[in-house]
Coordinates of C-alpha atoms and ligand atoms in Angstrom, one line a residue:
X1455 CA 0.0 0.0 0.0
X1456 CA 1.5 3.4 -0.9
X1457 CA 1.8 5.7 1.9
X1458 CA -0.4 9.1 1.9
X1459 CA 1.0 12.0 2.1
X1460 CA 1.1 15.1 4.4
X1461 CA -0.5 18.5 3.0
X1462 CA 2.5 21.9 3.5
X1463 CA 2.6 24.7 1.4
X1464 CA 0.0 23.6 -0.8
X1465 CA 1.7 20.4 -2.0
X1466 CA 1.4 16.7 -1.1
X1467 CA 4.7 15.8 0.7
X1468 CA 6.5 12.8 2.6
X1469 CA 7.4 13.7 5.5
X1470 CA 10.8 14.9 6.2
X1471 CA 12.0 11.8 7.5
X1472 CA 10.5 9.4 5.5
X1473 CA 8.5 7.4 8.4
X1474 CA 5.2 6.3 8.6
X1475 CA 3.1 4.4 10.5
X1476 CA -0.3 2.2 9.9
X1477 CA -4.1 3.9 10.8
X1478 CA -6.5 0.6 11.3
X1479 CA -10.4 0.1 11.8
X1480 CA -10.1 -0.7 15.2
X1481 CA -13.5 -3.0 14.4
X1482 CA -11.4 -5.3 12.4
X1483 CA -7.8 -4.5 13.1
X1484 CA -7.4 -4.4 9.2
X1485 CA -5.0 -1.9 8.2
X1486 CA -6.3 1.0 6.0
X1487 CA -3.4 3.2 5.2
X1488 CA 0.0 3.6 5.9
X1489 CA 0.4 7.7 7.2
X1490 CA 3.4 10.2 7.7
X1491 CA 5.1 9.8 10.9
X1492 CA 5.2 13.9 11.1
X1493 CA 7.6 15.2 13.6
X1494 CA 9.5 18.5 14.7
X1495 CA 11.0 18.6 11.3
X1496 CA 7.6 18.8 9.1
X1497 CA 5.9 20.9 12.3
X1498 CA 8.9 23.4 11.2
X1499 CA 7.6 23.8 7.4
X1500 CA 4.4 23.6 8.1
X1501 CA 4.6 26.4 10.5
X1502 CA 6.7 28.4 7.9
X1503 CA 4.5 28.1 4.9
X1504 CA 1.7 29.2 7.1
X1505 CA 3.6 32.1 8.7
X1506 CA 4.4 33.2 4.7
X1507 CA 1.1 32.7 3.8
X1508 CA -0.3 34.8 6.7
X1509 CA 2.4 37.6 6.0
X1510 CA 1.9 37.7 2.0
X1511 CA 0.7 40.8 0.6
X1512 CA -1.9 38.1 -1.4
X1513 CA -3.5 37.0 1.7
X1514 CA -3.7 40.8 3.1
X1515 CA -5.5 41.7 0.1
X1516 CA -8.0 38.8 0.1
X1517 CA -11.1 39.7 0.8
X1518 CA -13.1 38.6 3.8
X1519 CA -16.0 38.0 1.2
X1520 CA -13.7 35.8 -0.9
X1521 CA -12.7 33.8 2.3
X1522 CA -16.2 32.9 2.9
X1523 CA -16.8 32.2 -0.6
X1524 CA -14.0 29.6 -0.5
X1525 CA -15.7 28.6 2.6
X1526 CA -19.4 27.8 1.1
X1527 CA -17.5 26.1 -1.4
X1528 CA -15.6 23.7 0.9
X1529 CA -19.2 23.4 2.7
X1530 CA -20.3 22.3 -1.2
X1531 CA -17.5 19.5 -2.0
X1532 CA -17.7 18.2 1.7
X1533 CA -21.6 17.5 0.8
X1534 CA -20.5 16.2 -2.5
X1535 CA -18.1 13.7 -1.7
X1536 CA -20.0 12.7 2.1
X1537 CA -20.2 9.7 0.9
X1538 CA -16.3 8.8 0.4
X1539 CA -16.1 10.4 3.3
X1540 CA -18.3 8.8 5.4
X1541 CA -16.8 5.2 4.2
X1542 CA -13.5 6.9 5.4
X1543 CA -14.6 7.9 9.0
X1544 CA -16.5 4.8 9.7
X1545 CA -13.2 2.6 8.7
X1546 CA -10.9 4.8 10.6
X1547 CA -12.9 5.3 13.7
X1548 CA -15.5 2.5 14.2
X1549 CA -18.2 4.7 14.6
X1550 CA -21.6 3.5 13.0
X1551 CA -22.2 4.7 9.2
X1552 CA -25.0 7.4 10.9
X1553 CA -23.1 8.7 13.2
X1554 CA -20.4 9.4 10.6
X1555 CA -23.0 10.8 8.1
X1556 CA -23.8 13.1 11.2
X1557 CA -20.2 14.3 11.7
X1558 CA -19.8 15.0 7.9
X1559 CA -23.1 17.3 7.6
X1560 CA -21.9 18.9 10.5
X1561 CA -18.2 19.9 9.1
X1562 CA -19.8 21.2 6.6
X1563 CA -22.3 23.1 8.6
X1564 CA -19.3 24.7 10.1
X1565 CA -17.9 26.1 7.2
X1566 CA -21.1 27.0 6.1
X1567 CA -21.8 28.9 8.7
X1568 CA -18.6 30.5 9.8
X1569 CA -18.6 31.8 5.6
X1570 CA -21.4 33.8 6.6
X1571 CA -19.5 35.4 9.1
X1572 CA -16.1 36.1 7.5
X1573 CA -17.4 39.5 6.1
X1574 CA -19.5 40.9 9.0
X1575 CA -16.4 40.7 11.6
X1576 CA -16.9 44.5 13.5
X1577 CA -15.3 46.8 15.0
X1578 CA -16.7 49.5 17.1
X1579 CA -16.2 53.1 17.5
X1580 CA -15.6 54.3 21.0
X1581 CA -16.9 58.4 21.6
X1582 CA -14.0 60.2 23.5
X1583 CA -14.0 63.8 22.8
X1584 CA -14.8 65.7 19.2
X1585 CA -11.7 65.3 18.0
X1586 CA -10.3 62.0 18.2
X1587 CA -12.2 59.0 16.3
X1588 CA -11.3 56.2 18.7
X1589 CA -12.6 52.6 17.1
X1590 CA -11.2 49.4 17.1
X1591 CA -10.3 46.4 14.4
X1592 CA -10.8 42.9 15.1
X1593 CA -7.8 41.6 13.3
X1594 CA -7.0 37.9 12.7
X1595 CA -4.0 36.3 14.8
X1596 CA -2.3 35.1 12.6
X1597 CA -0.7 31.0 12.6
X1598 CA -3.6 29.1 14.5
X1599 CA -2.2 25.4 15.4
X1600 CA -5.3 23.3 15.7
X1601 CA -4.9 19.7 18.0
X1602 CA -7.6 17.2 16.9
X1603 CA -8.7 14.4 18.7
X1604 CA -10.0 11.1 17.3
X1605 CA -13.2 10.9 18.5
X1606 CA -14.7 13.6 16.2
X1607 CA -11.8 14.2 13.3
X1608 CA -13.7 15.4 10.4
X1609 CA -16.3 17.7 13.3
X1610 CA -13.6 18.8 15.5
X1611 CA -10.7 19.7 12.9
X1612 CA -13.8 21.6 11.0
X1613 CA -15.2 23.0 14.3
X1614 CA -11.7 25.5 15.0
X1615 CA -10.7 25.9 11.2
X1616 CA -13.3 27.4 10.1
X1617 CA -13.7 30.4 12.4
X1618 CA -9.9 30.6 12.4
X1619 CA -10.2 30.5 8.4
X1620 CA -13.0 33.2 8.5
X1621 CA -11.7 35.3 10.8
X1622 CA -7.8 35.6 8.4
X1623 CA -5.7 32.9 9.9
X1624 CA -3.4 30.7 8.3
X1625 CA -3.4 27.1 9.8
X1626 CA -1.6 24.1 10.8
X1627 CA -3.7 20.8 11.4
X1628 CA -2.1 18.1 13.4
X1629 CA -4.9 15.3 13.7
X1630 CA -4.7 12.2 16.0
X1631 CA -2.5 9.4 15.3
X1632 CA -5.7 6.9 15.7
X1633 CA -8.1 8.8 12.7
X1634 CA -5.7 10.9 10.4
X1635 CA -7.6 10.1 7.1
X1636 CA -10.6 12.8 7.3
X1637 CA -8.1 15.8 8.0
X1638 CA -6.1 14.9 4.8
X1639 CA -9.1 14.9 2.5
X1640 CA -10.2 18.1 4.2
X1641 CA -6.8 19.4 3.1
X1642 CA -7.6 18.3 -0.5
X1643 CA -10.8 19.7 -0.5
X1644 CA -9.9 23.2 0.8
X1645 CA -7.2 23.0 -1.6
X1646 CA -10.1 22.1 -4.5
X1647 CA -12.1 24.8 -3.0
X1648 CA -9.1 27.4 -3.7
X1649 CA -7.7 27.9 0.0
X1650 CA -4.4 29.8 -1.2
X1651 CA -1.6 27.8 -0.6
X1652 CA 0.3 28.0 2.9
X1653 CA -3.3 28.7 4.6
X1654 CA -4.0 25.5 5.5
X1655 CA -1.5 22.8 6.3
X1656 CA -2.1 19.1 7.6
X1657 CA 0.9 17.6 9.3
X1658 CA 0.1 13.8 10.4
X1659 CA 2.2 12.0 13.5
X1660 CA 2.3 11.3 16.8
X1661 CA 1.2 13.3 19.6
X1662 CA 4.6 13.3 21.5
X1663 CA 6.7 13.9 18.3
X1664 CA 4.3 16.2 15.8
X1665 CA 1.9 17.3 18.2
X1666 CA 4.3 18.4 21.2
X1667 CA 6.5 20.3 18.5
X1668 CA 3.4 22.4 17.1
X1669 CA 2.2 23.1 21.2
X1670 CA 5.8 24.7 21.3
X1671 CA 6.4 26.2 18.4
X1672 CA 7.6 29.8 19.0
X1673 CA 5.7 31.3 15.6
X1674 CA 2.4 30.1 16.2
X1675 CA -0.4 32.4 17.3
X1676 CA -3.0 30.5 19.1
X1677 CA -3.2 27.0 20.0
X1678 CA -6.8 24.8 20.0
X1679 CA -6.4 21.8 21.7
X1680 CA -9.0 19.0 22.5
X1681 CA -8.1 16.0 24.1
X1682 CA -7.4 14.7 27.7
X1683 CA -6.7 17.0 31.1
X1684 CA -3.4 15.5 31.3
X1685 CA -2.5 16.9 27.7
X1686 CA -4.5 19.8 27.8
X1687 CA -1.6 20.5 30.8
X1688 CA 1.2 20.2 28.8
X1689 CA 0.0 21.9 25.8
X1690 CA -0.8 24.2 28.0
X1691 CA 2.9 24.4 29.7
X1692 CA 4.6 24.8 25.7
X1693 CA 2.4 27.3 24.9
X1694 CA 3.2 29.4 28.2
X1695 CA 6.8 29.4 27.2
X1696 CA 6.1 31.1 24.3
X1697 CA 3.0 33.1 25.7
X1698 CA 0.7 32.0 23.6
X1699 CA -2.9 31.7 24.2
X1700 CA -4.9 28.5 23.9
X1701 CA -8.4 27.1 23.7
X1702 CA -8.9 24.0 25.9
X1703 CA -11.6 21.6 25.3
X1704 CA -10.8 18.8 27.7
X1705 CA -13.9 17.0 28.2
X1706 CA -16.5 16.1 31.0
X1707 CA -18.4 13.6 33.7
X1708 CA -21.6 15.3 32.9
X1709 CA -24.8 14.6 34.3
X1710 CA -28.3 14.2 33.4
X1711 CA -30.2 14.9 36.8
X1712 CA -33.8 13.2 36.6
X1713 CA -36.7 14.8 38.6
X1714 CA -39.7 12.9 39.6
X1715 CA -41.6 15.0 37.5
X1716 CA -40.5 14.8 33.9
X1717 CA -41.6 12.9 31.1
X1718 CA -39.5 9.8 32.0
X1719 CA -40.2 7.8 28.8
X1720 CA -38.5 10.7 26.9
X1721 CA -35.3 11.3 29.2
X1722 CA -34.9 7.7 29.8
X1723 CA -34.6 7.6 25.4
X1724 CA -32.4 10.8 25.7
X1725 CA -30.1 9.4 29.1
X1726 CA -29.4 6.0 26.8
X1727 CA -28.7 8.0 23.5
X1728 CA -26.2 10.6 25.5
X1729 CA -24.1 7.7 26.8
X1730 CA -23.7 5.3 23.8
X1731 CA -23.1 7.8 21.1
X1732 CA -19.8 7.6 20.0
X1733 CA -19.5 4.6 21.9
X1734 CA -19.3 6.8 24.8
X1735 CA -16.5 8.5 23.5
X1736 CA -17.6 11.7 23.5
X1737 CA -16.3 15.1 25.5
X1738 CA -20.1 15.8 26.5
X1739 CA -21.5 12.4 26.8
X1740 CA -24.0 12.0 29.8
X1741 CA -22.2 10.1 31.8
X1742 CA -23.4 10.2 35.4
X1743 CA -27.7 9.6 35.6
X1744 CA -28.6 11.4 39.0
X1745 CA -32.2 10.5 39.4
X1746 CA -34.9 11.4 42.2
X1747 CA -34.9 9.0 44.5
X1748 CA -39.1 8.4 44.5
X1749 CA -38.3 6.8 40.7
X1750 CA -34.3 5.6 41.3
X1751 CA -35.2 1.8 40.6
X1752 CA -38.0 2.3 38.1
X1753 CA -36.2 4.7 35.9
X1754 CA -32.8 2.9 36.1
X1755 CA -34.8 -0.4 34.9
X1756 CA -36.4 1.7 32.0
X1757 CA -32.8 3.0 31.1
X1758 CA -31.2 0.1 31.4
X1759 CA -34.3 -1.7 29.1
X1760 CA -33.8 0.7 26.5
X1761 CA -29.6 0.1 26.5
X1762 CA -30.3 -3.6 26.4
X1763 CA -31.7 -3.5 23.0
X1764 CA -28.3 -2.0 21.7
X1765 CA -26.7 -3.8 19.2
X1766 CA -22.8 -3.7 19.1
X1767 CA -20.9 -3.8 15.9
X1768 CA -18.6 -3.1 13.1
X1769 CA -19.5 0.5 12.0
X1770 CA -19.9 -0.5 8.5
X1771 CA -22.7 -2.5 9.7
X1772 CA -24.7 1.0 11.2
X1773 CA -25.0 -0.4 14.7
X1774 CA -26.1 1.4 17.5
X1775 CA -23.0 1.3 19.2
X1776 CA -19.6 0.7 17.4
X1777 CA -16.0 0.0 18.7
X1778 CA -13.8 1.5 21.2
X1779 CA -11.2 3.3 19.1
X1780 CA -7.9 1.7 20.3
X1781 CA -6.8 -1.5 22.6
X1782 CA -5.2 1.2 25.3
X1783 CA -8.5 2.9 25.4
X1784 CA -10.5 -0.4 25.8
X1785 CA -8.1 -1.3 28.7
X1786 CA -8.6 1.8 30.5
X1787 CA -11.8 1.3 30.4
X1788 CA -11.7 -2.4 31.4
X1789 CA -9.5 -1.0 34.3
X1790 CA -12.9 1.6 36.0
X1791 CA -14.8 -2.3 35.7
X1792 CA -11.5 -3.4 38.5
X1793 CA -12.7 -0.6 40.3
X1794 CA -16.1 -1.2 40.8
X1795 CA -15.6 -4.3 41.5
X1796 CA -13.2 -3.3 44.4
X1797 CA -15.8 -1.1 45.7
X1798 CA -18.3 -2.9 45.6
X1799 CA -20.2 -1.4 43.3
X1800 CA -23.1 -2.9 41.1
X1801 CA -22.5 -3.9 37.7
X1802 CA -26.4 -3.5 36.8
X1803 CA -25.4 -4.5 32.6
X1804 CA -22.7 -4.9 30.9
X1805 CA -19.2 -4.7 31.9
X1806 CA -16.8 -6.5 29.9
X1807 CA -15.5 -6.5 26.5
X1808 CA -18.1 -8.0 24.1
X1809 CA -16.2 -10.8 22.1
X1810 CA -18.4 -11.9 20.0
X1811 CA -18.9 -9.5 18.1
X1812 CA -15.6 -9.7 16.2
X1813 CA -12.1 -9.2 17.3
X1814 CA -12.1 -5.6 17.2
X1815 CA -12.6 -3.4 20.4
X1816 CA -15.5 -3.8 21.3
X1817 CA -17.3 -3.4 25.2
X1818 CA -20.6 -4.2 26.2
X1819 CA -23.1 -0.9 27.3
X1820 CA -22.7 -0.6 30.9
X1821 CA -24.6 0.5 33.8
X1822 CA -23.3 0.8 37.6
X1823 CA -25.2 1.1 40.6
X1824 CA -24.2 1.5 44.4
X1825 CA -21.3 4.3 43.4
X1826 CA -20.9 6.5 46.2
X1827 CA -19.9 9.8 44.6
X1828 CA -16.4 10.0 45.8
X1829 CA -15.5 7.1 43.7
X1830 CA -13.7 7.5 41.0
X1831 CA -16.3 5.9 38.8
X1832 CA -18.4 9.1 39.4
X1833 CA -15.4 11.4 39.4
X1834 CA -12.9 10.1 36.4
X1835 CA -13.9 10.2 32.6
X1836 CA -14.3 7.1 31.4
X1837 CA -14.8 7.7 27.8
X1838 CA -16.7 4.2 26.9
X1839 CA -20.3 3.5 27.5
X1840 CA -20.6 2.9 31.1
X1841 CA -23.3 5.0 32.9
X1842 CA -22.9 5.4 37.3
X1843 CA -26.0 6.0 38.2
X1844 CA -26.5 7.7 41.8
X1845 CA -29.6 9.1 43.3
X1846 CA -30.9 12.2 44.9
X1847 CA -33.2 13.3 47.1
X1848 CA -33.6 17.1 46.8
X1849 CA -32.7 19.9 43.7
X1850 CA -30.1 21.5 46.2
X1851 CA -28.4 17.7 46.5
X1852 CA -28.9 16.5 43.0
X1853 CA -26.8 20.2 42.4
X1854 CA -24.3 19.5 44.9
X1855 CA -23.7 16.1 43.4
X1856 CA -23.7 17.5 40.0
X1857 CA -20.8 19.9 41.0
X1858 CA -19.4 17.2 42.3
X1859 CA -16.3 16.9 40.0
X1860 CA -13.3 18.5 38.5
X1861 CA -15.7 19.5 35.4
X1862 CA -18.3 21.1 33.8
X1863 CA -19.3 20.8 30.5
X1864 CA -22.5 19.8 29.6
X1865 CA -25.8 19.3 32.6
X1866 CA -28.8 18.0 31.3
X1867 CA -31.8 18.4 33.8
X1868 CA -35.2 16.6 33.1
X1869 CA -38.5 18.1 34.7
X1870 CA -41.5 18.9 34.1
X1871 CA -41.4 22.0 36.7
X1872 CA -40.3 25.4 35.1
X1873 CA -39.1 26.5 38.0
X1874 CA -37.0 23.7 39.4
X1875 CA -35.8 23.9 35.5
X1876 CA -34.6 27.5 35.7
X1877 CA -32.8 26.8 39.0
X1878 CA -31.0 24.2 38.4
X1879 CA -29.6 26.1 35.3
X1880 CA -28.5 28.8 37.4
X1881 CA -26.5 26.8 39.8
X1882 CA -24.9 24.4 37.9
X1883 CA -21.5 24.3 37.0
X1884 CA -21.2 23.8 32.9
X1885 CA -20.5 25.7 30.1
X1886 CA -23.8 24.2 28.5
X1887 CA -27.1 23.6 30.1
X1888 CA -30.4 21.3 28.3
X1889 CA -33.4 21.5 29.7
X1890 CA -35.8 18.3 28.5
X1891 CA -33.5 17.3 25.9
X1892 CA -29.4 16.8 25.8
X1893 CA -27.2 18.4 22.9
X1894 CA -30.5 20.1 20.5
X1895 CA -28.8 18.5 17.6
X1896 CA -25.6 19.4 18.6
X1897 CA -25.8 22.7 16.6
X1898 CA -22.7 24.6 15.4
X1899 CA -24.6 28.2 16.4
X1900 CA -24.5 27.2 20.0
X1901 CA -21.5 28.1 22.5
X1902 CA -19.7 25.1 23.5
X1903 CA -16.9 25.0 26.0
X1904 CA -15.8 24.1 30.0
X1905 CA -16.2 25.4 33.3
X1906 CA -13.4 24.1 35.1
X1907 CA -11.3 21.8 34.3
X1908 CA -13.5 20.8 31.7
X1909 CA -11.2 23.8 29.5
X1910 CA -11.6 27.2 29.0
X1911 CA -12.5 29.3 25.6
X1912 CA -15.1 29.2 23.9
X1913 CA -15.4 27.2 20.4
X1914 CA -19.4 26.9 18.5
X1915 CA -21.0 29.8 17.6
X1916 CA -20.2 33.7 16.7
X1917 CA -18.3 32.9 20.4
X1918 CA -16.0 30.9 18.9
X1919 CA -14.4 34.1 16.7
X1920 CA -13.2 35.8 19.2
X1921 CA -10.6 33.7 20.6
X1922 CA -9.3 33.3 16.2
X1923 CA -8.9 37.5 16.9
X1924 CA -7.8 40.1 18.8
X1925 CA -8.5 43.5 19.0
X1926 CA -6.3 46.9 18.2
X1927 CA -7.3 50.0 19.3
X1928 CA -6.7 52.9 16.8
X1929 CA -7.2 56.9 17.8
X1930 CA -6.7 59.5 15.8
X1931 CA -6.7 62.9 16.4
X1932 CA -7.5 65.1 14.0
X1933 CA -7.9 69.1 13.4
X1934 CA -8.2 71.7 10.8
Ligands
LIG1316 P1 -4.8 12.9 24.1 O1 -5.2 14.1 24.8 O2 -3.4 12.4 24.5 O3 -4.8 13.2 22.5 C1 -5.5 14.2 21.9 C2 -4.6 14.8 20.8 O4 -3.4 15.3 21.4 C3 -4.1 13.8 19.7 O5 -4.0 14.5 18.5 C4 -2.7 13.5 20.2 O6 -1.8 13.2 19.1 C5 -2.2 14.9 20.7 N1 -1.2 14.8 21.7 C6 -0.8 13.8 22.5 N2 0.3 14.2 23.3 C7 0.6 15.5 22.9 C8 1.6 16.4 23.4 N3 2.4 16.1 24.3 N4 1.6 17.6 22.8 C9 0.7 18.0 21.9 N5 -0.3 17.1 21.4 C10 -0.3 15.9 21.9 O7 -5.8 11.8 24.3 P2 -5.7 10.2 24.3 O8 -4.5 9.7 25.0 O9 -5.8 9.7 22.9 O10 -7.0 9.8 25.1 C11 -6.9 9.7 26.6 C12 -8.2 10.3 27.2 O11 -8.4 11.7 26.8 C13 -9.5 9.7 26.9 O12 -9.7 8.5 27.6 C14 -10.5 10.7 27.2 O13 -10.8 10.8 28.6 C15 -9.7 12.0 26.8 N6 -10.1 12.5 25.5 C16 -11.0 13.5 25.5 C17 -11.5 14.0 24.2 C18 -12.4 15.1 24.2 O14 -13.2 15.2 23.2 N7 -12.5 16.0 25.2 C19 -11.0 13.5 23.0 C20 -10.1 12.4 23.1 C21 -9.6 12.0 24.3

């Protein structure tokens, strides 16, 4: 199998040193590609071309309008060739065929929608006395390094290049080691859609060789990193050497709290879908069910009904629930089952890999009871589909408990009670808050991002272009 390449400068490229290594379909263990082991060396270019592309006199004189042009017409091809690219996330991630149909409409949502914005970028005009005009330009920043996960690739590297595309940036890409193949084609496609060349750059590899030499390299601008806390630290750390700023998206143990009151059929459909999606691998999946305790054993039994009809498998079959992405992932998952055990804990369904579905990675839907909330079943990210249920007995405890960790990301709250409702909104802890449904579609427009140490910045939404600029402050005095 030839190797791919890597995308700098507008050309297809080995990598500098010549090494690559092999992406599989973690539901079959077959290989799929052979990618560019990327390191400090093809970081370095890539970081150039996009520095020379940013400082060009062509990109200064591109119009905003143009920029979201070439952005509807990325938003086009991505539509056009969904179903290549589909095929191509499904192999190199697992994930059921819909949910990868999902994440492909939604990249190109995001371009669609952050072309809209690319020429309507203000300033404002600031009154100070008649003869000064004080206003201020929100100008681009300039090299945007962008750290993509692989739960999401094609959403998430979508999700921070297009506002930092609309807002004048010039990019480097460094996907996940697990699910490179998405950000390549996304480089092909902005390069079809006429990105000019240097403004977008894809640089495969691992995260300790190609992603540790983008977090601290000295001529980025701005660093968007989504991944794990322990990362998200040292990303962190590199770009505080070289005082950079950085968006942190770093996950969540987010709860759905359960009242009494609410339509229980509806949450118990919604608690199921928030926990399997993505196999559970997902920054905002509902993780912890906090239920009232007047309906703790009926509506654990409806959830856990509803998660028994799940059907595990290859992604290419459209399951409900595909594989984990990687054998270290499925062990790390295996090792929260060691813990409940040692606790004590319940096992209510599930809890162990689910062999006979193939010899991929595959784990069973899980539920666990009889987790007291210190545990660090209810405190830790799992990132698999295992639900700790616990239960509550008033709004101010099911609050407390949903506090209750180093996060906040995402709270769902499920009542029929307007009031209870609004208050639990106000005290809760997360950057996001549903109220009788979890995620509304997931919806580019809305403002995504952590309390905590859930991350900081905001990414989703017009909110989202404000951490791609910064602003200058002109005055100018003037007199006849
Ligand atoms: P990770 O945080 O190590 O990897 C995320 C990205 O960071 C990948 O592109 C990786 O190559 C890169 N990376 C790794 N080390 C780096 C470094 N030193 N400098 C710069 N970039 C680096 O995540 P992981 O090890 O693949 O997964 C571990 C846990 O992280 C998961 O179990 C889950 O809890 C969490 N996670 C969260 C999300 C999310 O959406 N918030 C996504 C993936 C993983």
């Amino acid at each position: 199998m030839k190797p791919l390449q890597i995308f700098i400068n507008g050309r297809w490229t080995d990598s500098v040193s010549g090494n690559h290594f092999a992406t599989i379909n973690p539901a079959t263990m077959e290989e799929i590609a052979q990618v560019p082991r990327g390191d400090k060396a093809d970081i370095d270019k890539a970081v150039e071309a996009a520095r020379a592309a940013f400082e060009s006199e062509e990109w200064k004189n591109f119009l905003p309008a143009d920029r979201g042009r070439i952005m509807h017409e990325i938003a086009r091809l991505i539509r056009e060739q969904k179903e290549e690219l589909i095929q191509l996330e499904t192999r190199d991630t697992g994930k059921p065929l819909a949910q990868a149909a999902v994440d492909v409409e939604v990249a190109a949502r995001y371009f669609e929608y952050y072309a809209g914005v690319a020429d309507k970028i203000l300033g404002e005009t600031i009154p100070i006395r008649s003869d000064v005009l004080d206003f201020t330009l929100r100008e681009p920043l300039g090299v945007t390094a962008h750290i993509v996960p692989w739960n999401y690739p094609i959403q998430i590297a979508a999700r921070s290049l297009a506002p930092a595309f609309a807002a004048g940036n010039t990019s480097v890409i460094k996907p996940a080691e697990d699910t490179p193949l998405t950000a390549l084609r996304l480089a092909a496609i902005c390069e079809q859609a006429g990105m000019p060349k240097g403004t977008v750059n894809v640089v495969t590899g691992y995260g300790s060789e190609a992603g540790a030499a983008l977090a601290a390299h000295p001529d980025i601008d701005h660093i968007t990193f989504t991944g794990s806390v322990d990362t998200g630290t040292e990303v962190m750390k590199a770009a505080a050497v070289n005082i950079k700023p950085v968006t942190l998206e770093l996950g969540g143990k987010s709860p759905n709290i359960v009242f009494e009151d609410a339509d229980l059929e509806e949450a118990a459909q919604w608690v199921v879908r928030s926990i399997i999606q993505n196999t559970g691998q997902t920054c905002s999946a509902g993780s912890r069910l906090l239920v009232e305790r007047s309906i703790y054993s009926s509506f654990t039994s409806m959830v856990k009904a509803n998660m028994e009809k799940l059907r595990v498998g290859a992604g290419e079959d459209n399951p409900d629930i595909g594989p984990i992405i990687s054998e270290k992932q499925l062990q790390r998952i295996e090792s929260y089952m060691e813990v409940a055990q040692k606790e004590r804990a319940t096992i209510l369904l599930g809890g162990k890999r689910c062999e006979e579905v193939g010899n991929g990675f595959f784990f069973e839907p899980t539920i666990i009871d009889g987790v007291t909330t210190d545990s660090r079943l209810a405190q830790e990210e799992i990132f698999g589909p295992v639900l700790v249920v616990l239960p509550f007995d008033s709004p101010q405890e099911a609050v407390k408990i949903a506090n209750d960790t180093a996060y906040g990301l995402v709270t769902g709250v499920w009542t029929s009670n307007i009031h209870k409702a609004h208050w639990v909104a106000s005290r809760v802890r997360s950057g996001q808050v549903f109220v009788n449904n979890y995620g509304a579609g997931g919806g580019v427009e809305m403002t995504f991002g952590g309390y905590r140490k859930s991350g900081f910045g905001r990414e989703k939404g017009l909110e989202a272009l404000k951490y791609y600029t910064q602003v200058k402050n002109v005055a100018i005095k003037f007199q006849i």
